[in-house]
Coordinates of C-alpha atoms (C1' of nucleotides) in Angstrom, one line a residue:
Chain H
M1 CA 13.1 -9.8 9.7
K2 CA 16.6 -8.7 8.7
G3 CA 16.3 -10.9 5.6
L4 CA 13.2 -9.2 4.4
L5 CA 14.9 -5.8 4.3
K6 CA 18.1 -7.1 2.7
K7 CA 16.2 -8.9 0.0
S8 CA 14.3 -5.7 -0.9
G9 CA 17.5 -3.6 -1.1
L10 CA 16.5 -1.6 1.9
K11 CA 19.1 -0.8 4.5
V12 CA 18.9 -2.7 7.8
T13 CA 18.4 -0.2 10.6
D14 CA 17.3 -0.5 14.2
N15 CA 14.3 1.6 13.5
R16 CA 13.0 -0.6 10.7
L17 CA 13.6 -3.8 12.7
S18 CA 11.7 -2.3 15.6
I19 CA 8.8 -1.5 13.4
L20 CA 8.7 -5.0 11.9
E21 CA 8.8 -6.5 15.4
V22 CA 5.8 -4.5 16.5
L23 CA 3.9 -5.5 13.4
K24 CA 4.9 -9.1 13.9
K25 CA 3.6 -9.2 17.4
S26 CA 0.3 -7.4 16.6
S27 CA -2.8 -9.4 16.0
A28 CA -4.3 -6.7 13.9
P29 CA -3.2 -4.0 11.4
L30 CA -1.7 -0.9 13.1
T31 CA -1.5 2.8 12.4
A32 CA 1.7 4.8 12.3
E33 CA 0.6 6.3 15.6
D34 CA 0.0 2.9 17.2
I35 CA 3.6 1.9 16.2
Y36 CA 5.0 5.2 17.4
K37 CA 3.3 4.9 20.8
T38 CA 4.3 1.3 21.2
L39 CA 8.0 2.2 20.7
E40 CA 7.9 5.5 22.6
N41 CA 9.0 4.1 25.9
E42 CA 11.6 1.8 24.4
K43 CA 13.5 4.2 22.2
H44 CA 13.3 7.4 20.3
M45 CA 11.9 7.5 16.8
S46 CA 10.4 10.5 15.0
F47 CA 7.0 10.3 13.4
S48 CA 8.4 11.0 10.0
T49 CA 10.7 8.1 10.4
V50 CA 7.8 5.8 11.2
Y51 CA 5.9 7.0 8.1
R52 CA 9.0 6.9 5.9
S53 CA 9.9 3.5 7.0
L54 CA 6.4 2.2 6.6
N55 CA 6.2 3.6 3.1
A56 CA 9.6 2.3 2.1
M57 CA 8.6 -1.2 3.3
L58 CA 5.2 -0.9 1.6
D59 CA 6.8 -0.1 -1.7
A60 CA 9.2 -3.0 -1.2
G61 CA 6.2 -5.3 -0.8
I62 CA 7.1 -6.2 2.8
L63 CA 4.0 -4.6 4.2
L64 CA 0.3 -4.2 3.2
M65 CA -1.6 -1.1 3.8
Q66 CA -5.3 -0.3 3.9
V67 CA -7.3 2.8 4.7
N68 CA -10.1 2.1 7.1
Q69 CA -13.4 4.0 7.7
D70 CA -11.7 6.2 10.3
S71 CA -9.5 7.6 7.4
K72 CA -6.3 6.2 8.9
Q73 CA -3.8 4.0 7.2
Y74 CA -3.3 0.6 8.7
F75 CA -0.2 -1.4 8.1
Q76 CA 0.5 -5.2 8.5
L77 CA 3.1 -7.6 7.4
N78 CA 2.6 -9.0 3.9
T79 CA 2.4 -12.7 4.8
N80 CA 0.2 -15.0 2.9
E81 CA -2.3 -14.6 5.8
H82 CA -3.4 -11.0 5.6
K83 CA -6.0 -9.7 8.1
H84 CA -9.3 -7.9 7.9
I85 CA -11.2 -6.4 10.9
I86 CA -14.6 -5.8 12.2
K87 CA -15.0 -2.7 14.4
C88 CA -17.7 -1.8 16.9
I89 CA -19.3 1.5 16.1
I90 CA -19.9 2.1 19.8
C91 CA -16.9 1.1 21.8
K92 CA -14.5 1.2 18.7
E93 CA -13.0 -2.1 19.6
A94 CA -11.8 -4.1 16.6
V95 CA -11.5 -7.9 16.2
N96 CA -10.0 -9.8 13.3
V97 CA -12.2 -11.4 10.7
E98 CA -10.7 -14.9 10.7
F99 CA -11.1 -15.6 7.1
C100 CA -10.8 -13.7 3.8
P101 CA -13.5 -14.6 1.4
M102 CA -12.2 -12.5 -1.4
K103 CA -10.4 -15.0 -3.5
E104 CA -13.5 -16.4 -5.2
I105 CA -15.0 -12.9 -5.5
E106 CA -11.9 -11.6 -7.2
E107 CA -12.1 -14.4 -9.8
V108 CA -15.7 -13.6 -10.7
L109 CA -14.8 -9.9 -10.8
A110 CA -11.8 -10.4 -13.1
K111 CA -14.0 -12.2 -15.6
K112 CA -16.8 -9.6 -15.5
T113 CA -14.6 -6.5 -15.7
G114 CA -11.5 -7.6 -17.5
Y115 CA -9.4 -6.0 -14.7
K116 CA -6.4 -7.8 -13.5
I117 CA -6.9 -7.6 -9.8
T118 CA -4.0 -6.6 -7.6
G119 CA -5.5 -5.9 -4.2
H120 CA -8.5 -5.4 -2.1
S121 CA -9.5 -3.8 1.2
F122 CA -12.5 -4.1 3.3
E123 CA -13.8 -3.5 6.7
F124 CA -17.0 -4.3 8.5
T125 CA -18.6 -2.2 11.1
G126 CA -21.1 -3.5 13.7
I127 CA -22.0 -3.6 17.3
C128 CA -20.0 -6.0 19.5
P129 CA -21.8 -8.4 21.9
N130 CA -20.9 -6.3 24.9
C131 CA -22.3 -3.1 23.5
Q132 CA -25.4 -4.9 22.3
K133 CA -26.2 -5.7 25.9
N134 CA -25.8 -2.1 27.1
S135 CA -27.3 -0.5 24.0
Q136 CA -30.9 0.3 24.9
K137 CA -29.8 3.9 24.8
Y138 CA -28.7 3.5 21.2
S139 CA -31.7 1.7 20.0
K140 CA -33.5 4.8 18.8
K141 CA -30.9 5.0 16.0
H142 CA -31.4 2.1 13.6
Chain F
M1 CA -35.7 14.1 -3.0
K2 CA -37.6 16.7 -0.9
G3 CA -39.4 13.9 0.9
L4 CA -36.2 12.3 2.0
L5 CA -35.1 15.4 3.8
K6 CA -38.5 16.1 5.4
K7 CA -38.8 12.6 6.6
S8 CA -35.5 12.9 8.4
G9 CA -36.3 16.2 10.1
L10 CA -33.8 18.1 8.0
K11 CA -34.7 21.4 6.5
V12 CA -35.3 21.5 2.8
T13 CA -32.8 23.8 1.2
D14 CA -31.6 24.5 -2.3
N15 CA -28.1 23.4 -1.4
R16 CA -29.2 20.0 -0.2
L17 CA -31.5 19.4 -3.1
S18 CA -28.7 20.2 -5.5
I19 CA -26.3 17.8 -3.7
L20 CA -28.9 15.1 -3.8
E21 CA -29.5 15.7 -7.5
V22 CA -25.8 15.3 -8.3
L23 CA -25.5 12.1 -6.3
K24 CA -28.6 10.8 -8.0
K25 CA -27.2 11.4 -11.4
S26 CA -23.9 9.9 -10.6
S27 CA -23.1 6.3 -11.5
A28 CA -20.5 6.1 -8.8
P29 CA -19.8 7.4 -5.2
L30 CA -18.5 11.0 -5.2
T31 CA -16.2 13.0 -3.0
A32 CA -17.2 16.4 -1.5
E33 CA -14.8 17.9 -4.0
D34 CA -16.5 16.1 -6.9
I35 CA -19.8 17.5 -5.8
Y36 CA -18.5 21.0 -5.2
K37 CA -16.9 21.1 -8.7
T38 CA -20.0 19.8 -10.4
L39 CA -22.1 22.6 -8.9
E40 CA -19.5 25.3 -9.2
N41 CA -20.7 26.7 -12.5
E42 CA -24.4 26.4 -11.6
K43 CA -24.4 28.1 -8.3
H44 CA -22.4 29.2 -5.3
M45 CA -21.9 26.8 -2.4
S46 CA -19.1 26.8 0.1
F47 CA -17.0 23.8 0.8
S48 CA -18.1 23.7 4.4
T49 CA -21.7 23.6 3.3
V50 CA -21.0 20.7 1.1
Y51 CA -19.3 18.8 4.0
R52 CA -21.9 19.8 6.5
S53 CA -24.8 18.9 4.3
L54 CA -23.2 15.5 3.4
N55 CA -22.6 14.8 7.1
A56 CA -26.1 15.8 8.1
M57 CA -27.6 13.5 5.4
L58 CA -25.3 10.8 6.4
D59 CA -26.4 10.9 10.0
A60 CA -30.0 10.9 8.8
G61 CA -29.4 7.7 6.9
I62 CA -30.1 9.4 3.5
L63 CA -26.5 8.8 2.4
L64 CA -23.8 6.1 2.7
M65 CA -20.2 7.0 3.1
Q66 CA -17.0 5.0 2.6
V67 CA -13.4 5.9 2.8
N68 CA -11.4 4.5 -0.2
Q69 CA -7.7 3.7 -0.5
D70 CA -7.0 7.3 -1.6
S71 CA -8.0 8.4 1.9
K72 CA -11.0 10.3 0.6
Q73 CA -14.6 10.0 1.7
Y74 CA -17.0 8.9 -1.0
F75 CA -20.8 9.5 -0.7
Q76 CA -23.7 7.9 -2.4
L77 CA -27.5 7.7 -2.0
N78 CA -28.6 5.1 0.5
T79 CA -30.8 3.1 -1.8
N80 CA -31.1 -0.6 -1.5
E81 CA -28.6 -0.8 -4.4
H82 CA -25.4 0.6 -2.9
K83 CA -22.2 0.6 -5.0
H84 CA -18.7 -0.6 -4.8
I85 CA -15.9 0.2 -7.2
I86 CA -12.8 -1.3 -8.7
K87 CA -10.0 1.2 -9.5
C88 CA -7.1 0.9 -11.9
I89 CA -3.8 1.5 -10.1
I90 CA -2.3 2.9 -13.3
C91 CA -4.9 5.2 -15.0
K92 CA -6.9 5.6 -11.8
E93 CA -10.2 5.0 -13.6
A94 CA -12.9 3.4 -11.5
V95 CA -15.8 1.3 -12.6
N96 CA -18.6 -0.1 -10.5
V97 CA -18.7 -3.6 -9.2
E98 CA -22.1 -4.7 -10.4
F99 CA -22.9 -6.8 -7.4
C100 CA -22.4 -6.8 -3.7
P101 CA -21.4 -10.2 -2.4
M102 CA -21.4 -9.2 1.2
K103 CA -24.8 -10.3 2.4
E104 CA -23.8 -13.9 2.8
I105 CA -20.5 -13.1 4.3
E106 CA -22.1 -10.8 6.8
E107 CA -24.3 -13.6 8.0
V108 CA -21.4 -16.0 8.5
L109 CA -19.5 -13.2 10.2
A110 CA -22.3 -12.3 12.6
K111 CA -22.5 -16.0 13.8
K112 CA -18.7 -16.3 14.2
T113 CA -18.1 -13.0 16.1
G114 CA -21.4 -12.2 17.8
Y115 CA -21.3 -8.7 16.3
K116 CA -24.4 -7.2 15.0
I117 CA -23.3 -6.0 11.6
T118 CA -24.3 -2.5 10.6
G119 CA -22.1 -1.8 7.5
H120 CA -19.3 -2.7 5.3
S121 CA -17.0 -1.0 2.9
F122 CA -14.7 -2.5 0.3
E123 CA -12.7 -1.6 -2.7
F124 CA -10.7 -3.6 -5.2
T125 CA -7.7 -2.3 -7.0
G126 CA -6.4 -3.7 -10.2
I127 CA -5.2 -3.0 -13.7
C128 CA -7.9 -2.2 -16.3
P129 CA -7.9 -3.9 -19.7
N130 CA -6.6 -0.8 -21.4
C131 CA -3.6 -0.4 -19.1
Q132 CA -2.8 -4.1 -19.3
K133 CA -2.3 -3.7 -23.1
N134 CA 0.1 -0.7 -22.6
S135 CA 1.7 -2.1 -19.5
Q136 CA 5.0 -3.6 -20.7
K137 CA 6.7 -0.7 -19.0
Y138 CA 5.1 -1.5 -15.7
S139 CA 5.9 -5.2 -15.8
K140 CA 9.1 -4.9 -13.8
K141 CA 7.1 -4.0 -10.7
H142 CA 5.0 -7.0 -9.7
Chain A
dG1 C1' -39.6 34.4 15.7
dT2 C1' -36.5 30.5 16.3
dG3 C1' -33.6 27.0 15.5
dG4 C1' -31.4 25.1 11.9
dC5 C1' -28.4 26.3 7.7
dT6 C1' -24.7 29.0 5.4
dG7 C1' -20.3 31.5 4.3
dC8 C1' -15.9 32.6 5.5
dA9 C1' -11.7 31.9 7.7
dA10 C1' -9.2 29.5 10.8
dA11 C1' -8.1 25.2 12.9
dA12 C1' -7.6 20.2 13.3
dC13 C1' -6.0 16.0 11.7
dC14 C1' -3.2 12.7 9.4
dT15 C1' 0.5 12.4 6.2
dT16 C1' 4.4 14.1 3.4
dT17 C1' 8.5 16.9 2.5
dG18 C1' 12.9 20.0 2.7
dC19 C1' 17.0 20.3 4.7
dA20 C1' 21.1 19.2 7.3
dC21 C1' 23.3 15.6 9.6
dA22 C1' 24.2 10.5 10.7
dC23 C1' 24.8 6.0 9.6
dA24 C1' 24.9 1.3 6.9
dA25 C1' 27.3 -1.0 3.4
Chain Z
dT1 C1' 33.0 7.1 0.8
dT2 C1' 28.4 7.3 -0.8
dG3 C1' 24.0 7.0 -0.9
dT4 C1' 20.3 5.9 2.1
dG5 C1' 18.1 6.8 6.6
dT6 C1' 16.9 10.1 10.3
dG7 C1' 15.2 14.2 13.1
dC8 C1' 13.1 18.4 13.2
dA9 C1' 10.0 21.7 11.7
dA10 C1' 7.2 23.3 8.2
dA11 C1' 3.9 22.4 4.6
dG12 C1' 0.3 19.6 2.3
dG13 C1' -4.4 17.8 1.5
dT14 C1' -8.9 16.7 3.4
dT15 C1' -12.2 17.5 6.8
dT16 C1' -14.1 20.1 10.8
dT17 C1' -15.3 24.1 13.6
dG18 C1' -16.4 29.1 15.5
dC19 C1' -18.9 32.8 14.7
dA20 C1' -22.0 36.0 12.6
dG21 C1' -25.7 36.5 9.6
dC22 C1' -29.6 34.2 6.9
dC23 C1' -33.4 31.4 5.8
dA24 C1' -37.0 27.5 6.1
dC25 C1' -40.9 26.6 8.7

DNA sequence: GTGGCTGCAAAACCTTTGCACACAA
DNA sequence: TTGTGTGCAAAGGTTTTGCAGCCAC
């Protein structure tokens, strides 16, 4: 983790290393608040430091960021295996989509539009198996 | 347009009809601000009315909403032909993606996760043909 | 007439920023 | 030492809400 920061010309600080650790351990992209709360017990770090660190590492290409349907920014490590989620509209639980089908779509799109594609974000919403079971009460709404 | 509102049990008001007209004429999803500005010269409508009307029609299923990478909510009519965009990271111009490849992906996903899929949102970012031409100055940043 | 719609202003929410101090290199 | 990182509090931008009055039905 230290190497990532050095390579980008960012200073190596405890705060940044902690944030990277949290992201590394997480199986899904996290919000600034998620990270703040995770570290709360362990050490003191202000909200603005979380945001500023995330943005610095985002600019440096160490992280990826996407805005989900809840209007919040979600951050994850920029490895070759980035993650997308599917989120239950009832219980709000999110699970990872275990594949990213965008590579081929991006190629088609580049040809059609002439754009050079640099990124994508997507999110699915649905009803998880559990909520489907208990969802008679929701069945009036399509 | 009137019929859409009636069918949903929403009252038919000038404001709502105006909003629907604007969305109908637009070739891309719009923000509340876009709609407000479009109508500004033509008539008075408060920002909260724009938001409340959009949300009422969203709940009624008349509209679709997605949050893009700029953290803004974009609204469009819920026809069978919904739209996705690709946005240039340099000049910020957005064009429509002329197809939605999600149907098949959703089927695979439903099988893999057990989720009943109710929606999706995605957005591509890239560099448009124009900016690629003028973009020597940007080439230092990957 | 009544419940839903509207305007206005204020609040909520997430994120960014100014400033003074602290720390990594 | 020097410039980058940090904490705190305040501000920013977008969206929501409380309340009083208005309008569609």
